[in-house]
Amino acid sequence: KNGETWVLLPGYIMNFAAGTYQLGLNQDWFKVKVSGLLNPLAPVTLSGAGWDSTIFRREDSSDSLVWETLGNSLILRDFKVENSFGGIKIGGNDYRGVLLSNLKFENNIIHFFWPQQENSSGNTLPVILGQNLYLIGGENGFEYGDFSGPTMSTKFIGLTNATLEGLSSIGIDPPVIYS
């Protein structure tokens, strides 16, 4: 429903069928909160039927987000996000264990972003992992909000096989670990 946050328990799997899920002008975005502690053995999974089959989009690219996630142990995979101000935002007080896999982002002003968050463990390993990501068009690829230089408490994203094509401004705004 418009403006509602889905609160999901560890281990929950939500599959989206092939099709286009379009948000109208000024309509709130999809918002998911993972309830509970970090549990890498039972992540919440949001899955589509493939990035050319399951598409989440906005009616107007200047209008808000498509997805916002809050919490730990989350997998987003096999769909496309297009035509929005912000494709996916990872947020929350202390998120960890987020995996983005087989996602395509197209013509979003900012494809993927996460606000500066302090990592209470002081760990410099990635807390967000991205694999097989394809970002096309738009302005910014991966954007880290309020970046003022990495510290021992910075939250990093790790990328494997990420393709950025035709971005008009920033491709990767640190801190990113890329292989």
mmCIF file with all atom_site columns, C-alpha atoms in Angstrom:
data_model
loop_
_atom_site.group_PDB
_atom_site.id
_atom_site.type_symbol
_atom_site.label_atom_id
_atom_site.label_alt_id
_atom_site.label_comp_id
_atom_site.label_asym_id
_atom_site.label_entity_id
_atom_site.label_seq_id
_atom_site.pdbx_PDB_ins_code
_atom_site.Cartn_x
_atom_site.Cartn_y
_atom_site.Cartn_z
_atom_site.occupancy
_atom_site.B_iso_or_equiv
_atom_site.pdbx_formal_charge
_atom_site.auth_seq_id
_atom_site.auth_comp_id
_atom_site.auth_asym_id
_atom_site.auth_atom_id
_atom_site.pdbx_PDB_model_num
ATOM 1   C CA . LYS A 1 1   ? 0.000  0.000   0.000   1.00 0.00 ? 1   LYS A CA 1
ATOM 2   C CA . ASN A 1 2   ? 1.056  3.578   -0.541  1.00 0.00 ? 2   ASN A CA 1
ATOM 3   C CA . GLY A 1 3   ? 3.361  4.717   2.249   1.00 0.00 ? 3   GLY A CA 1
ATOM 4   C CA . GLU A 1 4   ? 3.340  1.414   4.114   1.00 0.00 ? 4   GLU A CA 1
ATOM 5   C CA . THR A 1 5   ? 6.562  -0.212  5.302   1.00 0.00 ? 5   THR A CA 1
ATOM 6   C CA . TRP A 1 6   ? 6.716  -3.983  4.957   1.00 0.00 ? 6   TRP A CA 1
ATOM 7   C CA . VAL A 1 7   ? 8.264  -5.434  8.118   1.00 0.00 ? 7   VAL A CA 1
ATOM 8   C CA . LEU A 1 8   ? 9.713  -8.831  7.268   1.00 0.00 ? 8   LEU A CA 1
ATOM 9   C CA . LEU A 1 9   ? 11.204 -11.471 9.547   1.00 0.00 ? 9   LEU A CA 1
ATOM 10  C CA . PRO A 1 10  ? 14.504 -13.267 8.844   1.00 0.00 ? 10  PRO A CA 1
ATOM 11  C CA . GLY A 1 11  ? 14.162 -16.023 6.270   1.00 0.00 ? 11  GLY A CA 1
ATOM 12  C CA . TYR A 1 12  ? 11.194 -14.425 4.479   1.00 0.00 ? 12  TYR A CA 1
ATOM 13  C CA . ILE A 1 13  ? 11.289 -14.713 0.673   1.00 0.00 ? 13  ILE A CA 1
ATOM 14  C CA . MET A 1 14  ? 9.213  -12.360 -1.489  1.00 0.00 ? 14  MET A CA 1
ATOM 15  C CA . ASN A 1 15  ? 9.094  -13.274 -5.185  1.00 0.00 ? 15  ASN A CA 1
ATOM 16  C CA . PHE A 1 16  ? 7.855  -10.741 -7.724  1.00 0.00 ? 16  PHE A CA 1
ATOM 17  C CA . ALA A 1 17  ? 6.401  -12.107 -10.949 1.00 0.00 ? 17  ALA A CA 1
ATOM 18  C CA . ALA A 1 18  ? 7.528  -10.900 -14.349 1.00 0.00 ? 18  ALA A CA 1
ATOM 19  C CA . GLY A 1 19  ? 5.942  -7.571  -15.209 1.00 0.00 ? 19  GLY A CA 1
ATOM 20  C CA . THR A 1 20  ? 6.300  -3.823  -14.723 1.00 0.00 ? 20  THR A CA 1
ATOM 21  C CA . TYR A 1 21  ? 5.508  -2.349  -11.307 1.00 0.00 ? 21  TYR A CA 1
ATOM 22  C CA . GLN A 1 22  ? 5.056  1.382   -11.852 1.00 0.00 ? 22  GLN A CA 1
ATOM 23  C CA . LEU A 1 23  ? 4.753  4.005   -9.135  1.00 0.00 ? 23  LEU A CA 1
ATOM 24  C CA . GLY A 1 24  ? 2.707  7.075   -10.034 1.00 0.00 ? 24  GLY A CA 1
ATOM 25  C CA . LEU A 1 25  ? 3.620  10.715  -9.437  1.00 0.00 ? 25  LEU A CA 1
ATOM 26  C CA . ASN A 1 26  ? 4.012  11.555  -5.734  1.00 0.00 ? 26  ASN A CA 1
ATOM 27  C CA . GLN A 1 27  ? 3.289  7.959   -4.748  1.00 0.00 ? 27  GLN A CA 1
ATOM 28  C CA . ASP A 1 28  ? 5.451  6.605   -1.933  1.00 0.00 ? 28  ASP A CA 1
ATOM 29  C CA . TRP A 1 29  ? 8.128  4.065   -2.737  1.00 0.00 ? 29  TRP A CA 1
ATOM 30  C CA . PHE A 1 30  ? 8.484  0.413   -1.809  1.00 0.00 ? 30  PHE A CA 1
ATOM 31  C CA . LYS A 1 31  ? 9.925  0.296   1.715   1.00 0.00 ? 31  LYS A CA 1
ATOM 32  C CA . VAL A 1 32  ? 11.136 -2.872  3.447   1.00 0.00 ? 32  VAL A CA 1
ATOM 33  C CA . LYS A 1 33  ? 12.343 -3.202  7.029   1.00 0.00 ? 33  LYS A CA 1
ATOM 34  C CA . VAL A 1 34  ? 14.031 -6.377  8.184   1.00 0.00 ? 34  VAL A CA 1
ATOM 35  C CA . SER A 1 35  ? 13.022 -7.073  11.759  1.00 0.00 ? 35  SER A CA 1
ATOM 36  C CA . GLY A 1 36  ? 15.505 -8.727  14.078  1.00 0.00 ? 36  GLY A CA 1
ATOM 37  C CA . LEU A 1 37  ? 19.236 -9.160  14.402  1.00 0.00 ? 37  LEU A CA 1
ATOM 38  C CA . LEU A 1 38  ? 21.793 -9.884  11.692  1.00 0.00 ? 38  LEU A CA 1
ATOM 39  C CA . ASN A 1 39  ? 21.246 -13.485 10.602  1.00 0.00 ? 39  ASN A CA 1
ATOM 40  C CA . PRO A 1 40  ? 23.349 -14.425 7.555   1.00 0.00 ? 40  PRO A CA 1
ATOM 41  C CA . LEU A 1 41  ? 21.837 -17.924 7.601   1.00 0.00 ? 41  LEU A CA 1
ATOM 42  C CA . ALA A 1 42  ? 18.289 -16.585 7.152   1.00 0.00 ? 42  ALA A CA 1
ATOM 43  C CA . PRO A 1 43  ? 18.329 -13.394 5.049   1.00 0.00 ? 43  PRO A CA 1
ATOM 44  C CA . VAL A 1 44  ? 15.192 -11.705 3.780   1.00 0.00 ? 44  VAL A CA 1
ATOM 45  C CA . THR A 1 45  ? 15.120 -12.138 -0.011  1.00 0.00 ? 45  THR A CA 1
ATOM 46  C CA . LEU A 1 46  ? 13.348 -9.903  -2.537  1.00 0.00 ? 46  LEU A CA 1
ATOM 47  C CA . SER A 1 47  ? 13.570 -11.598 -5.905  1.00 0.00 ? 47  SER A CA 1
ATOM 48  C CA . GLY A 1 48  ? 12.307 -10.918 -9.413  1.00 0.00 ? 48  GLY A CA 1
ATOM 49  C CA . ALA A 1 49  ? 12.092 -13.098 -12.508 1.00 0.00 ? 49  ALA A CA 1
ATOM 50  C CA . GLY A 1 50  ? 15.209 -11.535 -14.096 1.00 0.00 ? 50  GLY A CA 1
ATOM 51  C CA . TRP A 1 51  ? 16.300 -7.985  -14.832 1.00 0.00 ? 51  TRP A CA 1
ATOM 52  C CA . ASP A 1 52  ? 14.605 -7.901  -18.222 1.00 0.00 ? 52  ASP A CA 1
ATOM 53  C CA . SER A 1 53  ? 11.407 -9.484  -16.878 1.00 0.00 ? 53  SER A CA 1
ATOM 54  C CA . THR A 1 54  ? 10.660 -7.811  -13.510 1.00 0.00 ? 54  THR A CA 1
ATOM 55  C CA . ILE A 1 55  ? 10.848 -4.015  -13.687 1.00 0.00 ? 55  ILE A CA 1
ATOM 56  C CA . PHE A 1 56  ? 10.210 -1.449  -10.942 1.00 0.00 ? 56  PHE A CA 1
ATOM 57  C CA . ARG A 1 57  ? 9.879  2.094   -12.231 1.00 0.00 ? 57  ARG A CA 1
ATOM 58  C CA . ARG A 1 58  ? 8.624  5.599   -11.626 1.00 0.00 ? 58  ARG A CA 1
ATOM 59  C CA . GLU A 1 59  ? 6.279  7.503   -13.913 1.00 0.00 ? 59  GLU A CA 1
ATOM 60  C CA . ASP A 1 60  ? 8.658  10.495  -13.792 1.00 0.00 ? 60  ASP A CA 1
ATOM 61  C CA . SER A 1 61  ? 12.429 10.292  -13.228 1.00 0.00 ? 61  SER A CA 1
ATOM 62  C CA . SER A 1 62  ? 12.440 13.420  -11.051 1.00 0.00 ? 62  SER A CA 1
ATOM 63  C CA . ASP A 1 63  ? 10.109 11.812  -8.507  1.00 0.00 ? 63  ASP A CA 1
ATOM 64  C CA . SER A 1 64  ? 11.626 10.157  -5.433  1.00 0.00 ? 64  SER A CA 1
ATOM 65  C CA . LEU A 1 65  ? 12.858 6.613   -4.779  1.00 0.00 ? 65  LEU A CA 1
ATOM 66  C CA . VAL A 1 66  ? 11.731 3.236   -6.026  1.00 0.00 ? 66  VAL A CA 1
ATOM 67  C CA . TRP A 1 67  ? 13.095 1.065   -3.170  1.00 0.00 ? 67  TRP A CA 1
ATOM 68  C CA . GLU A 1 68  ? 14.265 1.771   0.372   1.00 0.00 ? 68  GLU A CA 1
ATOM 69  C CA . THR A 1 69  ? 15.520 -0.982  2.638   1.00 0.00 ? 69  THR A CA 1
ATOM 70  C CA . LEU A 1 70  ? 16.168 -0.831  6.366   1.00 0.00 ? 70  LEU A CA 1
ATOM 71  C CA . GLY A 1 71  ? 17.910 -3.529  8.368   1.00 0.00 ? 71  GLY A CA 1
ATOM 72  C CA . ASN A 1 72  ? 20.319 -6.430  8.120   1.00 0.00 ? 72  ASN A CA 1
ATOM 73  C CA . SER A 1 73  ? 20.665 -9.694  6.195   1.00 0.00 ? 73  SER A CA 1
ATOM 74  C CA . LEU A 1 74  ? 18.895 -8.714  3.011   1.00 0.00 ? 74  LEU A CA 1
ATOM 75  C CA . ILE A 1 75  ? 19.187 -9.989  -0.568  1.00 0.00 ? 75  ILE A CA 1
ATOM 76  C CA . LEU A 1 76  ? 17.828 -8.027  -3.541  1.00 0.00 ? 76  LEU A CA 1
ATOM 77  C CA . ARG A 1 77  ? 18.147 -9.928  -6.825  1.00 0.00 ? 77  ARG A CA 1
ATOM 78  C CA . ASP A 1 78  ? 17.011 -10.474 -10.378 1.00 0.00 ? 78  ASP A CA 1
ATOM 79  C CA . PHE A 1 79  ? 15.113 -7.290  -11.234 1.00 0.00 ? 79  PHE A CA 1
ATOM 80  C CA . LYS A 1 80  ? 15.488 -3.892  -12.865 1.00 0.00 ? 80  LYS A CA 1
ATOM 81  C CA . VAL A 1 81  ? 14.941 -0.424  -11.363 1.00 0.00 ? 81  VAL A CA 1
ATOM 82  C CA . GLU A 1 82  ? 14.419 2.454   -13.778 1.00 0.00 ? 82  GLU A CA 1
ATOM 83  C CA . ASN A 1 83  ? 13.301 6.029   -14.338 1.00 0.00 ? 83  ASN A CA 1
ATOM 84  C CA . SER A 1 84  ? 13.506 7.438   -10.797 1.00 0.00 ? 84  SER A CA 1
ATOM 85  C CA . PHE A 1 85  ? 15.379 10.033  -8.799  1.00 0.00 ? 85  PHE A CA 1
ATOM 86  C CA . GLY A 1 86  ? 16.856 7.257   -6.628  1.00 0.00 ? 86  GLY A CA 1
ATOM 87  C CA . GLY A 1 87  ? 16.779 3.592   -7.585  1.00 0.00 ? 87  GLY A CA 1
ATOM 88  C CA . ILE A 1 88  ? 17.631 1.815   -4.331  1.00 0.00 ? 88  ILE A CA 1
ATOM 89  C CA . LYS A 1 89  ? 18.530 3.364   -0.982  1.00 0.00 ? 89  LYS A CA 1
ATOM 90  C CA . ILE A 1 90  ? 20.033 1.216   1.759   1.00 0.00 ? 90  ILE A CA 1
ATOM 91  C CA . GLY A 1 91  ? 19.310 2.843   5.109   1.00 0.00 ? 91  GLY A CA 1
ATOM 92  C CA . GLY A 1 92  ? 18.770 2.211   8.771   1.00 0.00 ? 92  GLY A CA 1
ATOM 93  C CA . ASN A 1 93  ? 20.743 2.658   11.930  1.00 0.00 ? 93  ASN A CA 1
ATOM 94  C CA . ASP A 1 94  ? 23.288 -0.131  11.556  1.00 0.00 ? 94  ASP A CA 1
ATOM 95  C CA . TYR A 1 95  ? 22.774 -2.174  8.394   1.00 0.00 ? 95  TYR A CA 1
ATOM 96  C CA . ARG A 1 96  ? 25.031 -5.102  7.467   1.00 0.00 ? 96  ARG A CA 1
ATOM 97  C CA . GLY A 1 97  ? 24.883 -8.197  5.320   1.00 0.00 ? 97  GLY A CA 1
ATOM 98  C CA . VAL A 1 98  ? 23.167 -6.632  2.277   1.00 0.00 ? 98  VAL A CA 1
ATOM 99  C CA . LEU A 1 99  ? 23.619 -8.411  -1.075  1.00 0.00 ? 99  LEU A CA 1
ATOM 100 C CA . LEU A 1 100 ? 22.629 -6.921  -4.443  1.00 0.00 ? 100 LEU A CA 1
ATOM 101 C CA . SER A 1 101 ? 22.779 -9.542  -7.177  1.00 0.00 ? 101 SER A CA 1
ATOM 102 C CA . ASN A 1 102 ? 21.884 -9.549  -10.879 1.00 0.00 ? 102 ASN A CA 1
ATOM 103 C CA . LEU A 1 103 ? 20.308 -6.093  -10.828 1.00 0.00 ? 103 LEU A CA 1
ATOM 104 C CA . LYS A 1 104 ? 19.985 -3.616  -13.673 1.00 0.00 ? 104 LYS A CA 1
ATOM 105 C CA . PHE A 1 105 ? 19.544 0.120   -13.095 1.00 0.00 ? 105 PHE A CA 1
ATOM 106 C CA . GLU A 1 106 ? 18.523 2.328   -15.998 1.00 0.00 ? 106 GLU A CA 1
ATOM 107 C CA . ASN A 1 107 ? 17.997 6.101   -16.299 1.00 0.00 ? 107 ASN A CA 1
ATOM 108 C CA . ASN A 1 108 ? 17.790 6.847   -12.580 1.00 0.00 ? 108 ASN A CA 1
ATOM 109 C CA . ILE A 1 109 ? 19.280 10.158  -11.487 1.00 0.00 ? 109 ILE A CA 1
ATOM 110 C CA . ILE A 1 110 ? 21.092 8.243   -8.706  1.00 0.00 ? 110 ILE A CA 1
ATOM 111 C CA . HIS A 1 111 ? 21.072 4.494   -9.260  1.00 0.00 ? 111 HIS A CA 1
ATOM 112 C CA . PHE A 1 112 ? 22.128 3.290   -5.822  1.00 0.00 ? 112 PHE A CA 1
ATOM 113 C CA . PHE A 1 113 ? 22.968 5.134   -2.632  1.00 0.00 ? 113 PHE A CA 1
ATOM 114 C CA . TRP A 1 114 ? 23.469 4.661   1.053   1.00 0.00 ? 114 TRP A CA 1
ATOM 115 C CA . PRO A 1 115 ? 23.786 7.382   3.682   1.00 0.00 ? 115 PRO A CA 1
ATOM 116 C CA . GLN A 1 116 ? 26.942 7.705   5.706   1.00 0.00 ? 116 GLN A CA 1
ATOM 117 C CA . GLN A 1 117 ? 26.537 5.323   8.568   1.00 0.00 ? 117 GLN A CA 1
ATOM 118 C CA . GLU A 1 118 ? 28.962 4.481   11.297  1.00 0.00 ? 118 GLU A CA 1
ATOM 119 C CA . ASN A 1 119 ? 29.976 0.849   11.525  1.00 0.00 ? 119 ASN A CA 1
ATOM 120 C CA . SER A 1 120 ? 29.963 0.109   15.238  1.00 0.00 ? 120 SER A CA 1
ATOM 121 C CA . SER A 1 121 ? 32.392 -2.815  14.820  1.00 0.00 ? 121 SER A CA 1
ATOM 122 C CA . GLY A 1 122 ? 35.148 -0.672  13.297  1.00 0.00 ? 122 GLY A CA 1
ATOM 123 C CA . ASN A 1 123 ? 35.405 -3.248  10.506  1.00 0.00 ? 123 ASN A CA 1
ATOM 124 C CA . THR A 1 124 ? 36.645 -2.060  7.094   1.00 0.00 ? 124 THR A CA 1
ATOM 125 C CA . LEU A 1 125 ? 35.146 -5.040  5.229   1.00 0.00 ? 125 LEU A CA 1
ATOM 126 C CA . PRO A 1 126 ? 32.163 -4.323  2.950   1.00 0.00 ? 126 PRO A CA 1
ATOM 127 C CA . VAL A 1 127 ? 28.763 -4.364  4.633   1.00 0.00 ? 127 VAL A CA 1
ATOM 128 C CA . ILE A 1 128 ? 27.009 -4.177  1.251   1.00 0.00 ? 128 ILE A CA 1
ATOM 129 C CA . LEU A 1 129 ? 28.037 -6.558  -1.526  1.00 0.00 ? 129 LEU A CA 1
ATOM 130 C CA . GLY A 1 130 ? 27.105 -6.041  -5.179  1.00 0.00 ? 130 GLY A CA 1
ATOM 131 C CA . GLN A 1 131 ? 27.595 -8.655  -7.877  1.00 0.00 ? 131 GLN A CA 1
ATOM 132 C CA . ASN A 1 132 ? 26.589 -8.632  -11.533 1.00 0.00 ? 132 ASN A CA 1
ATOM 133 C CA . LEU A 1 133 ? 25.208 -5.094  -11.545 1.00 0.00 ? 133 LEU A CA 1
ATOM 134 C CA . TYR A 1 134 ? 24.528 -3.090  -14.719 1.00 0.00 ? 134 TYR A CA 1
ATOM 135 C CA . LEU A 1 135 ? 24.003 0.682   -14.482 1.00 0.00 ? 135 LEU A CA 1
ATOM 136 C CA . ILE A 1 136 ? 22.946 2.534   -17.642 1.00 0.00 ? 136 ILE A CA 1
ATOM 137 C CA . GLY A 1 137 ? 22.328 6.253   -18.182 1.00 0.00 ? 137 GLY A CA 1
ATOM 138 C CA . GLY A 1 138 ? 21.332 8.698   -15.488 1.00 0.00 ? 138 GLY A CA 1
ATOM 139 C CA . GLU A 1 139 ? 23.751 10.839  -13.508 1.00 0.00 ? 139 GLU A CA 1
ATOM 140 C CA . ASN A 1 140 ? 25.333 9.006   -10.552 1.00 0.00 ? 140 ASN A CA 1
ATOM 141 C CA . GLY A 1 141 ? 26.062 5.304   -10.218 1.00 0.00 ? 141 GLY A CA 1
ATOM 142 C CA . PHE A 1 142 ? 26.959 4.458   -6.622  1.00 0.00 ? 142 PHE A CA 1
ATOM 143 C CA . GLU A 1 143 ? 26.688 7.399   -4.241  1.00 0.00 ? 143 GLU A CA 1
ATOM 144 C CA . TYR A 1 144 ? 27.690 7.540   -0.603  1.00 0.00 ? 144 TYR A CA 1
ATOM 145 C CA . GLY A 1 145 ? 25.885 10.362  1.189   1.00 0.00 ? 145 GLY A CA 1
ATOM 146 C CA . ASP A 1 146 ? 27.744 12.951  3.270   1.00 0.00 ? 146 ASP A CA 1
ATOM 147 C CA . PHE A 1 147 ? 31.181 11.550  2.441   1.00 0.00 ? 147 PHE A CA 1
ATOM 148 C CA . SER A 1 148 ? 33.969 13.356  4.269   1.00 0.00 ? 148 SER A CA 1
ATOM 149 C CA . GLY A 1 149 ? 36.687 10.713  4.045   1.00 0.00 ? 149 GLY A CA 1
ATOM 150 C CA . PRO A 1 150 ? 36.804 7.103   5.213   1.00 0.00 ? 150 PRO A CA 1
ATOM 151 C CA . THR A 1 151 ? 37.438 6.286   8.840   1.00 0.00 ? 151 THR A CA 1
ATOM 152 C CA . MET A 1 152 ? 37.709 3.030   10.763  1.00 0.00 ? 152 MET A CA 1
ATOM 153 C CA . SER A 1 153 ? 33.930 3.194   11.171  1.00 0.00 ? 153 SER A CA 1
ATOM 154 C CA . THR A 1 154 ? 33.016 3.833   7.514   1.00 0.00 ? 154 THR A CA 1
ATOM 155 C CA . LYS A 1 155 ? 30.562 1.439   5.873   1.00 0.00 ? 155 LYS A CA 1
ATOM 156 C CA . PHE A 1 156 ? 31.966 0.164   2.582   1.00 0.00 ? 156 PHE A CA 1
ATOM 157 C CA . ILE A 1 157 ? 30.369 -1.471  -0.444  1.00 0.00 ? 157 ILE A CA 1
ATOM 158 C CA . GLY A 1 158 ? 32.163 -4.300  -2.256  1.00 0.00 ? 158 GLY A CA 1
ATOM 159 C CA . LEU A 1 159 ? 31.569 -4.740  -5.999  1.00 0.00 ? 159 LEU A CA 1
ATOM 160 C CA . THR A 1 160 ? 32.232 -7.636  -8.348  1.00 0.00 ? 160 THR A CA 1
ATOM 161 C CA . ASN A 1 161 ? 31.358 -7.443  -12.043 1.00 0.00 ? 161 ASN A CA 1
ATOM 162 C CA . ALA A 1 162 ? 29.713 -4.019  -12.059 1.00 0.00 ? 162 ALA A CA 1
ATOM 163 C CA . THR A 1 163 ? 29.224 -2.293  -15.434 1.00 0.00 ? 163 THR A CA 1
ATOM 164 C CA . LEU A 1 164 ? 28.621 1.458   -15.613 1.00 0.00 ? 164 LEU A CA 1
ATOM 165 C CA . GLU A 1 165 ? 27.611 2.881   -18.979 1.00 0.00 ? 165 GLU A CA 1
ATOM 166 C CA . GLY A 1 166 ? 26.667 6.400   -20.064 1.00 0.00 ? 166 GLY A CA 1
ATOM 167 C CA . LEU A 1 167 ? 26.532 8.120   -16.655 1.00 0.00 ? 167 LEU A CA 1
ATOM 168 C CA . SER A 1 168 ? 26.651 11.911  -16.968 1.00 0.00 ? 168 SER A CA 1
ATOM 169 C CA . SER A 1 169 ? 28.269 12.742  -13.628 1.00 0.00 ? 169 SER A CA 1
ATOM 170 C CA . ILE A 1 170 ? 29.767 10.371  -11.034 1.00 0.00 ? 170 ILE A CA 1
ATOM 171 C CA . GLY A 1 171 ? 30.248 6.664   -11.645 1.00 0.00 ? 171 GLY A CA 1
ATOM 172 C CA . ILE A 1 172 ? 31.444 5.521   -8.256  1.00 0.00 ? 172 ILE A CA 1
ATOM 173 C CA . ASP A 1 173 ? 31.529 7.895   -5.289  1.00 0.00 ? 173 ASP A CA 1
ATOM 174 C CA . PRO A 1 174 ? 33.772 6.327   -2.606  1.00 0.00 ? 174 PRO A CA 1
ATOM 175 C CA . PRO A 1 175 ? 34.141 4.312   -0.457  1.00 0.00 ? 175 PRO A CA 1
ATOM 176 C CA . VAL A 1 176 ? 33.974 1.242   -2.689  1.00 0.00 ? 176 VAL A CA 1
ATOM 177 C CA . ILE A 1 177 ? 36.049 -1.899  -2.783  1.00 0.00 ? 177 ILE A CA 1
ATOM 178 C CA . TYR A 1 178 ? 35.962 -3.202  -6.362  1.00 0.00 ? 178 TYR A CA 1
ATOM 179 C CA . SER A 1 179 ? 37.227 -6.405  -7.887  1.00 0.00 ? 179 SER A CA 1
#
